[in-house]
PDB file of C-alpha atoms in Angstrom:
ATOM      1  CA  UNK A   5      81.654 101.501  88.328  1.00 47.00           C
ATOM      2  CA  UNK A   6      82.625 104.021  90.983  1.00 52.00           C
ATOM      3  CA  UNK A   7      82.445 107.732  90.319  1.00 50.00           C
ATOM      4  CA  UNK A   8      85.176 109.910  91.766  1.00 54.00           C
ATOM      5  CA  UNK A   9      84.062 111.846  94.830  1.00 49.00           C
ATOM      6  CA  UNK A  10      84.544 115.161  93.017  1.00 49.00           C
ATOM      7  CA  UNK A  11      82.003 114.169  90.333  1.00 49.00           C
ATOM      8  CA  UNK A  12      79.499 112.947  92.918  1.00 48.00           C
ATOM      9  CA  UNK A  13      79.800 116.176  94.898  1.00 47.00           C
ATOM     10  CA  UNK A  14      79.448 118.273  91.722  1.00 41.00           C
ATOM     11  CA  UNK A  15      76.337 116.371  90.667  1.00 42.00           C
ATOM     12  CA  UNK A  16      74.859 116.752  94.149  1.00 46.00           C
ATOM     13  CA  UNK A  17      75.483 120.507  94.143  1.00 43.00           C
ATOM     14  CA  UNK A  18      73.964 120.891  90.657  1.00 43.00           C
ATOM     15  CA  UNK A  19      70.802 118.961  91.498  1.00 48.00           C
ATOM     16  CA  UNK A  20      70.463 120.296  95.032  1.00 47.00           C
ATOM     17  CA  UNK A  21      70.841 123.875  93.836  1.00 44.00           C
ATOM     18  CA  UNK A  22      68.039 123.324  91.314  1.00 47.00           C
ATOM     19  CA  UNK A  23      65.793 122.237  94.156  1.00 49.00           C
ATOM     20  CA  UNK A  24      66.800 125.186  96.311  1.00 53.00           C
ATOM     21  CA  UNK A  25      66.363 127.826  93.602  1.00 64.00           C
ATOM     22  CA  UNK A  26      63.080 126.482  92.225  1.00 79.00           C
ATOM     23  CA  UNK A  27      60.492 129.134  92.954  1.00 94.00           C
ATOM     24  CA  UNK A  28      57.255 128.124  94.682  1.00 95.00           C
ATOM     25  CA  UNK A  29      55.374 128.997  91.484  1.00 97.00           C
ATOM     26  CA  UNK A  30      57.621 126.722  89.408  1.00 97.00           C
ATOM     27  CA  UNK A  31      57.160 123.977  91.998  1.00 97.00           C
ATOM     28  CA  UNK A  32      53.378 124.175  91.551  1.00 98.00           C
ATOM     29  CA  UNK A  33      53.716 124.133  87.763  1.00 98.00           C
ATOM     30  CA  UNK A  34      55.985 121.093  88.072  1.00 98.00           C
ATOM     31  CA  UNK A  35      53.478 119.415  90.380  1.00 98.00           C
ATOM     32  CA  UNK A  36      50.697 120.044  87.865  1.00 98.00           C
ATOM     33  CA  UNK A  37      52.895 118.661  85.080  1.00 98.00           C
ATOM     34  CA  UNK A  38      53.530 115.602  87.242  1.00 98.00           C
ATOM     35  CA  UNK A  39      49.746 115.126  87.467  1.00 98.00           C
ATOM     36  CA  UNK A  40      49.468 115.419  83.652  1.00 98.00           C
ATOM     37  CA  UNK A  41      52.306 112.918  83.197  1.00 98.00           C
ATOM     38  CA  UNK A  42      50.559 110.517  85.566  1.00 97.00           C
ATOM     39  CA  UNK A  43      47.270 111.010  83.705  1.00 97.00           C
ATOM     40  CA  UNK A  44      48.989 110.303  80.390  1.00 97.00           C
ATOM     41  CA  UNK A  45      50.662 107.195  81.803  1.00 96.00           C
ATOM     42  CA  UNK A  46      47.155 105.814  82.516  1.00 94.00           C
ATOM     43  CA  UNK A  47      48.618 104.304  85.706  1.00 95.00           C
ATOM     44  CA  UNK A  48      45.685 104.652  88.106  1.00 96.00           C
ATOM     45  CA  UNK A  49      47.765 104.467  91.289  1.00 96.00           C
ATOM     46  CA  UNK A  50      50.145 107.124  89.965  1.00 97.00           C
ATOM     47  CA  UNK A  51      47.217 109.431  89.157  1.00 97.00           C
ATOM     48  CA  UNK A  52      45.610 108.898  92.569  1.00 97.00           C
ATOM     49  CA  UNK A  53      48.930 109.513  94.378  1.00 97.00           C
ATOM     50  CA  UNK A  54      48.524 113.204  93.417  1.00 98.00           C
ATOM     51  CA  UNK A  55      45.285 113.526  95.418  1.00 98.00           C
ATOM     52  CA  UNK A  56      44.797 113.998  99.155  1.00 97.00           C
ATOM     53  CA  UNK A  57      42.495 111.597 100.965  1.00 96.00           C
ATOM     54  CA  UNK A  58      40.247 114.653 101.533  1.00 97.00           C
ATOM     55  CA  UNK A  59      40.201 115.723  97.873  1.00 98.00           C
ATOM     56  CA  UNK A  60      37.037 117.044  96.276  1.00 98.00           C
ATOM     57  CA  UNK A  61      36.798 116.614  92.520  1.00 97.00           C
ATOM     58  CA  UNK A  62      34.500 117.889  89.751  1.00 96.00           C
ATOM     59  CA  UNK A  63      35.531 115.956  86.637  1.00 94.00           C
ATOM     60  CA  UNK A  64      35.294 117.344  83.122  1.00 92.00           C
ATOM     61  CA  UNK A  65      32.876 114.694  81.891  1.00 89.00           C
ATOM     62  CA  UNK A  66      30.966 113.890  85.068  1.00 91.00           C
ATOM     63  CA  UNK A  67      27.934 115.507  86.723  1.00 92.00           C
ATOM     64  CA  UNK A  68      28.974 114.010  90.066  1.00 94.00           C
ATOM     65  CA  UNK A  69      30.864 115.842  92.807  1.00 96.00           C
ATOM     66  CA  UNK A  70      33.373 113.312  94.138  1.00 97.00           C
ATOM     67  CA  UNK A  71      34.597 113.711  97.704  1.00 97.00           C
ATOM     68  CA  UNK A  72      35.641 110.184  98.609  1.00 96.00           C
ATOM     69  CA  UNK A  73      38.842 108.490  97.411  1.00 96.00           C
ATOM     70  CA  UNK A  74      36.811 105.608  95.940  1.00 96.00           C
ATOM     71  CA  UNK A  75      34.749 108.080  93.908  1.00 96.00           C
ATOM     72  CA  UNK A  76      37.853 109.788  92.535  1.00 96.00           C
ATOM     73  CA  UNK A  77      39.220 106.342  91.659  1.00 96.00           C
ATOM     74  CA  UNK A  78      35.976 105.449  89.853  1.00 95.00           C
ATOM     75  CA  UNK A  79      36.194 108.592  87.732  1.00 95.00           C
ATOM     76  CA  UNK A  80      39.665 107.777  86.462  1.00 94.00           C
ATOM     77  CA  UNK A  81      38.785 104.130  85.869  1.00 91.00           C
ATOM     78  CA  UNK A  82      35.953 105.149  83.519  1.00 87.00           C
ATOM     79  CA  UNK A  83      38.153 107.365  81.323  1.00 86.00           C
ATOM     80  CA  UNK A  84      39.412 105.273  78.438  1.00 81.00           C
ATOM     81  CA  UNK A  85      43.029 104.237  78.008  1.00 89.00           C
ATOM     82  CA  UNK A  86      43.427 106.383  74.886  1.00 94.00           C
ATOM     83  CA  UNK A  87      42.722 109.793  76.454  1.00 95.00           C
ATOM     84  CA  UNK A  88      45.673 112.130  76.964  1.00 97.00           C
ATOM     85  CA  UNK A  89      46.017 115.652  78.364  1.00 98.00           C
ATOM     86  CA  UNK A  90      48.218 118.552  77.298  1.00 98.00           C
ATOM     87  CA  UNK A  91      48.640 121.488  79.664  1.00 98.00           C
ATOM     88  CA  UNK A  92      48.248 125.030  78.378  1.00 98.00           C
ATOM     89  CA  UNK A  93      48.599 128.368  80.157  1.00 97.00           C
ATOM     90  CA  UNK A  94      48.654 128.272  83.943  1.00 98.00           C
ATOM     91  CA  UNK A  95      48.335 130.863  86.683  1.00 98.00           C
ATOM     92  CA  UNK A  96      49.836 129.380  89.860  1.00 98.00           C
ATOM     93  CA  UNK A  97      49.631 131.236  93.184  1.00 98.00           C
ATOM     94  CA  UNK A  98      51.121 130.132  96.492  1.00 98.00           C
ATOM     95  CA  UNK A  99      49.754 131.093  99.904  1.00 98.00           C
ATOM     96  CA  UNK A 100      51.993 129.406 102.458  1.00 97.00           C
ATOM     97  CA  UNK A 101      51.055 125.721 102.574  1.00 97.00           C
ATOM     98  CA  UNK A 102      48.173 126.194 100.108  1.00 98.00           C
ATOM     99  CA  UNK A 103      48.512 126.809  96.388  1.00 98.00           C
ATOM    100  CA  UNK A 104      46.071 127.341  93.540  1.00 98.00           C
ATOM    101  CA  UNK A 105      46.821 126.684  89.894  1.00 98.00           C
ATOM    102  CA  UNK A 106      44.255 127.806  87.340  1.00 98.00           C
ATOM    103  CA  UNK A 107      44.583 127.328  83.621  1.00 98.00           C
ATOM    104  CA  UNK A 108      43.529 125.323  80.657  1.00 97.00           C
ATOM    105  CA  UNK A 109      44.324 121.962  79.192  1.00 98.00           C
ATOM    106  CA  UNK A 110      43.259 119.960  76.208  1.00 97.00           C
ATOM    107  CA  UNK A 111      42.151 116.363  76.293  1.00 96.00           C
ATOM    108  CA  UNK A 112      42.538 114.269  73.161  1.00 96.00           C
ATOM    109  CA  UNK A 113      41.452 110.787  72.229  1.00 94.00           C
ATOM    110  CA  UNK A 114      44.296 108.924  70.563  1.00 91.00           C
ATOM    111  CA  UNK A 115      41.849 106.688  68.642  1.00 92.00           C
ATOM    112  CA  UNK A 116      39.852 109.315  66.771  1.00 92.00           C
ATOM    113  CA  UNK A 117      41.859 112.505  67.333  1.00 89.00           C
ATOM    114  CA  UNK A 118      38.892 114.255  68.967  1.00 93.00           C
ATOM    115  CA  UNK A 119      40.020 117.169  71.162  1.00 95.00           C
ATOM    116  CA  UNK A 120      38.210 118.656  74.153  1.00 94.00           C
ATOM    117  CA  UNK A 121      39.462 122.015  75.423  1.00 96.00           C
ATOM    118  CA  UNK A 122      38.892 122.419  79.152  1.00 97.00           C
ATOM    119  CA  UNK A 123      39.765 124.717  82.012  1.00 97.00           C
ATOM    120  CA  UNK A 124      40.970 123.675  85.443  1.00 98.00           C
ATOM    121  CA  UNK A 125      41.543 124.805  88.968  1.00 98.00           C
ATOM    122  CA  UNK A 126      43.755 122.723  91.225  1.00 98.00           C
ATOM    123  CA  UNK A 127      44.043 123.585  94.900  1.00 98.00           C
ATOM    124  CA  UNK A 128      47.080 122.031  96.541  1.00 98.00           C
ATOM    125  CA  UNK A 129      48.007 121.615 100.168  1.00 98.00           C
ATOM    126  CA  UNK A 130      51.573 120.893 101.266  1.00 97.00           C
ATOM    127  CA  UNK A 131      51.588 117.874 103.551  1.00 96.00           C
ATOM    128  CA  UNK A 132      53.831 117.159 106.548  1.00 95.00           C
ATOM    129  CA  UNK A 133      56.646 115.808 104.358  1.00 94.00           C
ATOM    130  CA  UNK A 134      56.534 118.775 101.968  1.00 94.00           C
ATOM    131  CA  UNK A 135      54.654 117.137  99.085  1.00 96.00           C
ATOM    132  CA  UNK A 136      51.925 119.140  97.351  1.00 98.00           C
ATOM    133  CA  UNK A 137      48.685 117.128  97.073  1.00 98.00           C
ATOM    134  CA  UNK A 138      45.473 118.074  95.305  1.00 98.00           C
ATOM    135  CA  UNK A 139      42.687 118.868  97.771  1.00 98.00           C
ATOM    136  CA  UNK A 140      40.307 120.394  95.215  1.00 98.00           C
ATOM    137  CA  UNK A 141      40.171 119.808  91.465  1.00 98.00           C
ATOM    138  CA  UNK A 142      37.574 121.442  89.236  1.00 98.00           C
ATOM    139  CA  UNK A 143      37.543 120.875  85.500  1.00 97.00           C
ATOM    140  CA  UNK A 144      35.022 121.901  82.872  1.00 96.00           C
ATOM    141  CA  UNK A 145      34.840 122.128  79.126  1.00 96.00           C
ATOM    142  CA  UNK A 146      35.512 125.516  77.611  1.00 94.00           C
ATOM    143  CA  UNK A 147      32.248 126.686  76.058  1.00 90.00           C
ATOM    144  CA  UNK A 148      32.283 127.581  72.354  1.00 86.00           C
ATOM    145  CA  UNK A 149      32.457 131.263  71.429  1.00 82.00           C
ATOM    146  CA  UNK A 150      29.134 132.731  70.336  1.00 73.00           C
TER     147      UNK A 150
END
């Protein structure tokens, strides 16, 4: 089925304008949501595609600082298939080709309903083709209130 040229041009303008008017802060929020969607898909390659080869990672449930791609891969292989993440408040900041997004998220286990509130900091770097990749990811549980 062929679409008339007018419809194709209109669709292009609508989608292209969304890309053009997206603020850098919204782009970082969208990139973080893309990471969460990948995490929730449990597709290891999709998760890892969000990380730079030089990424450094402190995982929520690991005492190990991971600074090799194989170590980041190992971390995500250990997390069970029933764990999901839900993003909460975020505070993105963009500094040229580097961005930081700090906020909180909640992990939940679909089997038993257990929830783990955690905080995160993602540092992104824009690569040569314009994609934002994680170069530093720190995550830790939120301590209980005293």
